Short mmCIF file of C-alpha atoms in Angstrom, two decimals:
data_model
loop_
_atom_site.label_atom_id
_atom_site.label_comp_id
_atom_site.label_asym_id
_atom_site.label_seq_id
_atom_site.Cartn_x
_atom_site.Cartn_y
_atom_site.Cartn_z
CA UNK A 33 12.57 -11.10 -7.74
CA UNK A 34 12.14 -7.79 -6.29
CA UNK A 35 12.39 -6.31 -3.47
CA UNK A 36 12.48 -3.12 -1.23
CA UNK A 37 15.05 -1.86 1.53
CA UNK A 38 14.06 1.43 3.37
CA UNK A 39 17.34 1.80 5.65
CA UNK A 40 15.84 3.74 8.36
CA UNK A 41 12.74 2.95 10.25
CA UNK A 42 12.74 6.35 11.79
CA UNK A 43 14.07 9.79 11.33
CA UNK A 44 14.19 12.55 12.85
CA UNK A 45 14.50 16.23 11.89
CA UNK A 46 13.59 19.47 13.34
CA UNK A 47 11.07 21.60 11.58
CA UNK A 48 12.28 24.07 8.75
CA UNK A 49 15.53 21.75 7.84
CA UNK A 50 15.88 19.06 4.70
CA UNK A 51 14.27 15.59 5.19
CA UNK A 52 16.19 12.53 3.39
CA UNK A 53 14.54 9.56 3.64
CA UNK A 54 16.30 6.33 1.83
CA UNK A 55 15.04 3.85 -0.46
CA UNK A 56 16.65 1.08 -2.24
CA UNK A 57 15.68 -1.53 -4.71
CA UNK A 58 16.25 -4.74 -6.43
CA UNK A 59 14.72 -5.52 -9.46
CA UNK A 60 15.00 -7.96 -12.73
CA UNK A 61 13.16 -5.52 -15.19
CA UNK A 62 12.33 -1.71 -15.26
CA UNK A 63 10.18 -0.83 -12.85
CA UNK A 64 8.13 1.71 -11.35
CA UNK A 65 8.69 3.22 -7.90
CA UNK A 66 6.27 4.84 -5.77
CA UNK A 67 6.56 6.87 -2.40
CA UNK A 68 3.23 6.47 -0.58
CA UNK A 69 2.50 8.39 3.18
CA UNK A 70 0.13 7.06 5.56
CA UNK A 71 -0.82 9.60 8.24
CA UNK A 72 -1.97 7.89 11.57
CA UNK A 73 -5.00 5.98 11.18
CA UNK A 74 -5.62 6.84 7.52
CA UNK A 75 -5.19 5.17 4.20
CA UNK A 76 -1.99 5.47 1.74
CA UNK A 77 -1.77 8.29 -0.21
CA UNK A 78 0.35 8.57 -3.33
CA UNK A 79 3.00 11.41 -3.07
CA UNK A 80 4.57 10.41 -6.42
CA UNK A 81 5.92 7.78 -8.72
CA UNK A 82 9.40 6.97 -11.30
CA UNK A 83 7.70 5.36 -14.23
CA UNK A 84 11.06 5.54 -16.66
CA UNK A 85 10.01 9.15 -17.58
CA UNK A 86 12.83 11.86 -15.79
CA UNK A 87 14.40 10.72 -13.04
CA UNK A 88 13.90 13.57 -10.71
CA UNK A 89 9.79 12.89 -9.77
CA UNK A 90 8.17 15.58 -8.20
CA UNK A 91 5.25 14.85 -6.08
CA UNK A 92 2.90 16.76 -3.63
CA UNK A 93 3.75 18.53 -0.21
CA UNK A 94 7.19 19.51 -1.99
CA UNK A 95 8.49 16.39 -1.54
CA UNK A 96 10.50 15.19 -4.67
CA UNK A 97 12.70 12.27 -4.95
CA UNK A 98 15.34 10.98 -7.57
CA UNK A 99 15.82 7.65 -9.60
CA UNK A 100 19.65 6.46 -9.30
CA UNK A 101 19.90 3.23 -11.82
CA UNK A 102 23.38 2.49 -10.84
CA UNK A 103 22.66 2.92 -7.36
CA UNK A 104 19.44 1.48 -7.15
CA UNK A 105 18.40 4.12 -5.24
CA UNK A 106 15.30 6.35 -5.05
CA UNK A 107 15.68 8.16 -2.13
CA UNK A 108 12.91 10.75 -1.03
CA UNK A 109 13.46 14.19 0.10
CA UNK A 110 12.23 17.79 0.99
CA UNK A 111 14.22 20.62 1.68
CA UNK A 112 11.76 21.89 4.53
CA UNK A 113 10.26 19.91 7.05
CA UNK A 114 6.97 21.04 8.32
CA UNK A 115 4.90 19.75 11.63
CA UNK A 116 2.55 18.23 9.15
CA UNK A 117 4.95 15.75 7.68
CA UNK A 118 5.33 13.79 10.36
CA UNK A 119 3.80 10.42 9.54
CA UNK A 120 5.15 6.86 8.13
CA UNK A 121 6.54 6.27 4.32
CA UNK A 122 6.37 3.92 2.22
CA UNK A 123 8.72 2.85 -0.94
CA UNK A 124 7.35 0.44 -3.50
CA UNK A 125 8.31 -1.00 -6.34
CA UNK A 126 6.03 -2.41 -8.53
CA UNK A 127 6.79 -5.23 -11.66
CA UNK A 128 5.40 -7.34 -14.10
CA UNK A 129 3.19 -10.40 -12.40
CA UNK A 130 1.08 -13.15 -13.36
CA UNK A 131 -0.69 -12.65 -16.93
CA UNK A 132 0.21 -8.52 -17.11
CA UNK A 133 -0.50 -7.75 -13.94
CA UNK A 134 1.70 -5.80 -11.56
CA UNK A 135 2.99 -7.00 -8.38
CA UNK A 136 4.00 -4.22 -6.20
CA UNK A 137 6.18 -4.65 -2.96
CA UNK A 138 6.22 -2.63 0.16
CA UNK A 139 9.05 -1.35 2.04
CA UNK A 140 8.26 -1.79 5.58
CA UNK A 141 8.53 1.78 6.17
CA UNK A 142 10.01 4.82 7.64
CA UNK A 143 8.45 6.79 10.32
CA UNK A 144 9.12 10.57 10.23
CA UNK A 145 9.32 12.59 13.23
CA UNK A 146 9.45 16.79 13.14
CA UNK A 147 10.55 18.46 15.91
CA UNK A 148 9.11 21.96 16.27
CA UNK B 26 -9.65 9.06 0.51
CA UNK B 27 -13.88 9.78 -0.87
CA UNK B 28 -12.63 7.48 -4.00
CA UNK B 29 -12.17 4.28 -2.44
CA UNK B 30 -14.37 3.78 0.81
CA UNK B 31 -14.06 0.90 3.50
CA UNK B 32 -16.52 -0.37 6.03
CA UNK B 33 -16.49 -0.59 8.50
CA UNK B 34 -13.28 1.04 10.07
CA UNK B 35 -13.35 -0.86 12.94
CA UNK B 36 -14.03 -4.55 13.41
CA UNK B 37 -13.46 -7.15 16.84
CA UNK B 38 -14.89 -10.83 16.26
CA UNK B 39 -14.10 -13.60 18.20
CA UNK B 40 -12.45 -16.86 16.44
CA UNK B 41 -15.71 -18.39 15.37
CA UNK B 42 -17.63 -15.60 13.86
CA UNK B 43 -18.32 -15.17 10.36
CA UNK B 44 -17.76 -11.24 8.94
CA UNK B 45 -17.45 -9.64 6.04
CA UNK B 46 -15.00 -6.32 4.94
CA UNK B 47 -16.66 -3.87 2.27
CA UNK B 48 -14.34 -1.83 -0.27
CA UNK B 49 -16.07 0.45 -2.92
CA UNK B 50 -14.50 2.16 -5.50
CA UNK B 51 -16.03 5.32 -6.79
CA UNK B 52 -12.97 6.16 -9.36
CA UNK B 53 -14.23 4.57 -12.40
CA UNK B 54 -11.14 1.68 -11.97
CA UNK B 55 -11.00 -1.44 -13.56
CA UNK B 56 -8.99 -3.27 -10.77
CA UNK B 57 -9.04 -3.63 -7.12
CA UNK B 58 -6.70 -4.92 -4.05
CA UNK B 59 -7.00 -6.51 -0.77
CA UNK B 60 -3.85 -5.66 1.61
CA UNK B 61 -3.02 -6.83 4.93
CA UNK B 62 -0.89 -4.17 6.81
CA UNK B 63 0.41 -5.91 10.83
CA UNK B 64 2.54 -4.12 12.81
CA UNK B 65 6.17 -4.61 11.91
CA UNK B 66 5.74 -6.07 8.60
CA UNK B 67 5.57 -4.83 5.12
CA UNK B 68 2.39 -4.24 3.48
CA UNK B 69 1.35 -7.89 1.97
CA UNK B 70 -0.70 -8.04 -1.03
CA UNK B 71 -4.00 -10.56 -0.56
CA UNK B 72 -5.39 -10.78 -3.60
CA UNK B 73 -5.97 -8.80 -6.86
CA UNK B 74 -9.15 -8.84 -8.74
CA UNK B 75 -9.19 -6.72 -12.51
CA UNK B 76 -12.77 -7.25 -13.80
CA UNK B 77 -13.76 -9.36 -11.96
CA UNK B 78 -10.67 -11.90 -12.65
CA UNK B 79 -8.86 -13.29 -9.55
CA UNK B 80 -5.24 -13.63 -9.07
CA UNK B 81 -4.76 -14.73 -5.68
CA UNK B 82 -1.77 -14.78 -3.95
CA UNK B 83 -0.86 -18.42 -2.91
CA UNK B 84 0.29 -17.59 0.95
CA UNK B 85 -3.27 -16.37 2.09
CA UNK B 86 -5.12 -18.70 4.13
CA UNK B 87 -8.98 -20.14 2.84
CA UNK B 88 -10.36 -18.25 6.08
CA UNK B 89 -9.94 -15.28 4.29
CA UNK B 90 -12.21 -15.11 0.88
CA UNK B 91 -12.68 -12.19 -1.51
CA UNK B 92 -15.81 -11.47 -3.55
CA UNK B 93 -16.11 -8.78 -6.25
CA UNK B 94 -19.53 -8.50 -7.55
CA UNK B 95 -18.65 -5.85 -9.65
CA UNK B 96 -15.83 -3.69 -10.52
CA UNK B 97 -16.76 -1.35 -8.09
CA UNK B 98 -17.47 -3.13 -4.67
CA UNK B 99 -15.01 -5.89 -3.53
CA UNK B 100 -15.54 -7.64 -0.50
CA UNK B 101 -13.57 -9.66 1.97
CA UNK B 102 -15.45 -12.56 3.69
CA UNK B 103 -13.70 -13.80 6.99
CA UNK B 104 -14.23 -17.36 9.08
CA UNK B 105 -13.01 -19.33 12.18
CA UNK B 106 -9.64 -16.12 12.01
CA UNK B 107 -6.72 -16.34 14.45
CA UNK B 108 -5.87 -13.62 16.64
CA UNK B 109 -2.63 -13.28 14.37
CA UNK B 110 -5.24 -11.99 11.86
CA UNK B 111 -5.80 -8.91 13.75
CA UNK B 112 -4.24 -6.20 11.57
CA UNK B 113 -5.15 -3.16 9.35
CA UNK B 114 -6.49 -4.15 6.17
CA UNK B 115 -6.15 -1.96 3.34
CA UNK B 116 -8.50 -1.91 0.09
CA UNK B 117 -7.06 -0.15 -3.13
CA UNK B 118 -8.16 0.42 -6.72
CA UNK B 119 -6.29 1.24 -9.67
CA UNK B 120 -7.50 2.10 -13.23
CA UNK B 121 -5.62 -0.81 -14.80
CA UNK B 122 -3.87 -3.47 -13.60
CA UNK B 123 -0.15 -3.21 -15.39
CA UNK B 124 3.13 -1.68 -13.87
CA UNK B 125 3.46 1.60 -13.03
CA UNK B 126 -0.97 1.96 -12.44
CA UNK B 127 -1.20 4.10 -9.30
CA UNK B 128 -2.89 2.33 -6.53
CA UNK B 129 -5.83 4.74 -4.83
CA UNK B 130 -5.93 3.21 -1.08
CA UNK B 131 -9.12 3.53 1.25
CA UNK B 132 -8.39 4.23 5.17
CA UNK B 133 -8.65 0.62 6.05
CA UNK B 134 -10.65 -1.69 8.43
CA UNK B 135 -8.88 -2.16 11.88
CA UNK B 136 -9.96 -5.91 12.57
CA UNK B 137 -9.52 -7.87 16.02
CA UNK B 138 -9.73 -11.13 16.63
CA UNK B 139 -10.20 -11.92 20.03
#
């Protein structure tokens, strides 16, 4: 079964310095991993996704984040946070499901706060 | 968020009404999602229609019941909810339904059950 850890439900940074936000994952197969934003009162929106291609992804915003196997890690980060950052993220992992299609699992999220 | 639309973004109902969620897809996708997002908890896939199949996901209640018409417009039809209900709910599309298809999400529908 899969699943999804994000270890922090909130950071903090001040603008103009590095954001790290963490993501771990279980999973029986290879899967693919997704970072997703929501902004307050808005939909998701994709910032990038690990689908067994290179392991560094790099997504929009300048937010990149890199696929650790033997950590099971795929940790999100941006050297530079700006004031418009500041919204909730989301890791998923998706896998195979019933009859080929994907089941995808949600993180419960990390809230980003920038600091001006 | 123009490829995947919801109405209406806001909702309130008491327990016996009778309402229905619109999603509409203007990506060209073969597959579409109904998510539940509360406060606190993970996002929770409902159900997953690719066209027009269902896979359902066995934990969601028979108050809640999709529709999809087409593979364009999916719809979520909602009866005699519980204020526990009351949640964001989240439509998505994707062009195919295996791992790794990126998911295209609409804003949502804030619903309220009174």
């Amino acid at each position: 079964a899969q699943s999804v850890t994000q270890l922090d439900s909130h950071v903090s940074v001040s603008e103009g310095t590095p954001v790290l936000l963490r993501c771990n994952y279980s999973s029986s197969y290879s899967p693919s991993l997704f970072w997703y934003v929501q902004h307050p009162n808005k939909g998701l929106q994709l910032l990038l996704k690990y689908t067994s291609a290179a392991t560094l992804v790099k997504g929009i915003n300048g937010f990149e984040a890199e696929f650790k196997k033997s950590e099971t890690s795929f940790h999100l980060t941006k050297p530079s946070a700006h004031m418009s950052d500041a919204a909730e993220y989301f890791c998923v992992v998706s896998e195979g499901w019933d009859r080929g299609y994907q089941k995808v699992t949600f993180g419960t999220g990390t809230k980003l706060q920038v600091i001006p | 968020e123009t490829g995947v639309t919801q109405t209406p973004r806001h909702l309130v109902m008491g327990m016996t009404n009778k309402k229905s969620l619109k999603c509409e897809q203007h990506l060209g996708h073969n597959a579409m999602y109904w998510y539940k997002q509360s406060a606190k908890k993970p996002l929770e896939l409902m159900f997953v229609y690719s066209l027009e199949e269902r896979v359902e996901n066995n934990s969601v209640p028979s108050r809640f019941s999709p529709e999809c018409p087409n593979s364009s417009h999916l719809f979520l039809h909602l009866h005699t909810l519980q204020p526990e209900d009351s949640a964001l709910y989240l439509c998505a599309s994707s062009q195919g339904r295996g791992v790794g298809d990126t998911q295209y999400f609409g804003p949502g529908t804030r619903l309220t059950v009174l």
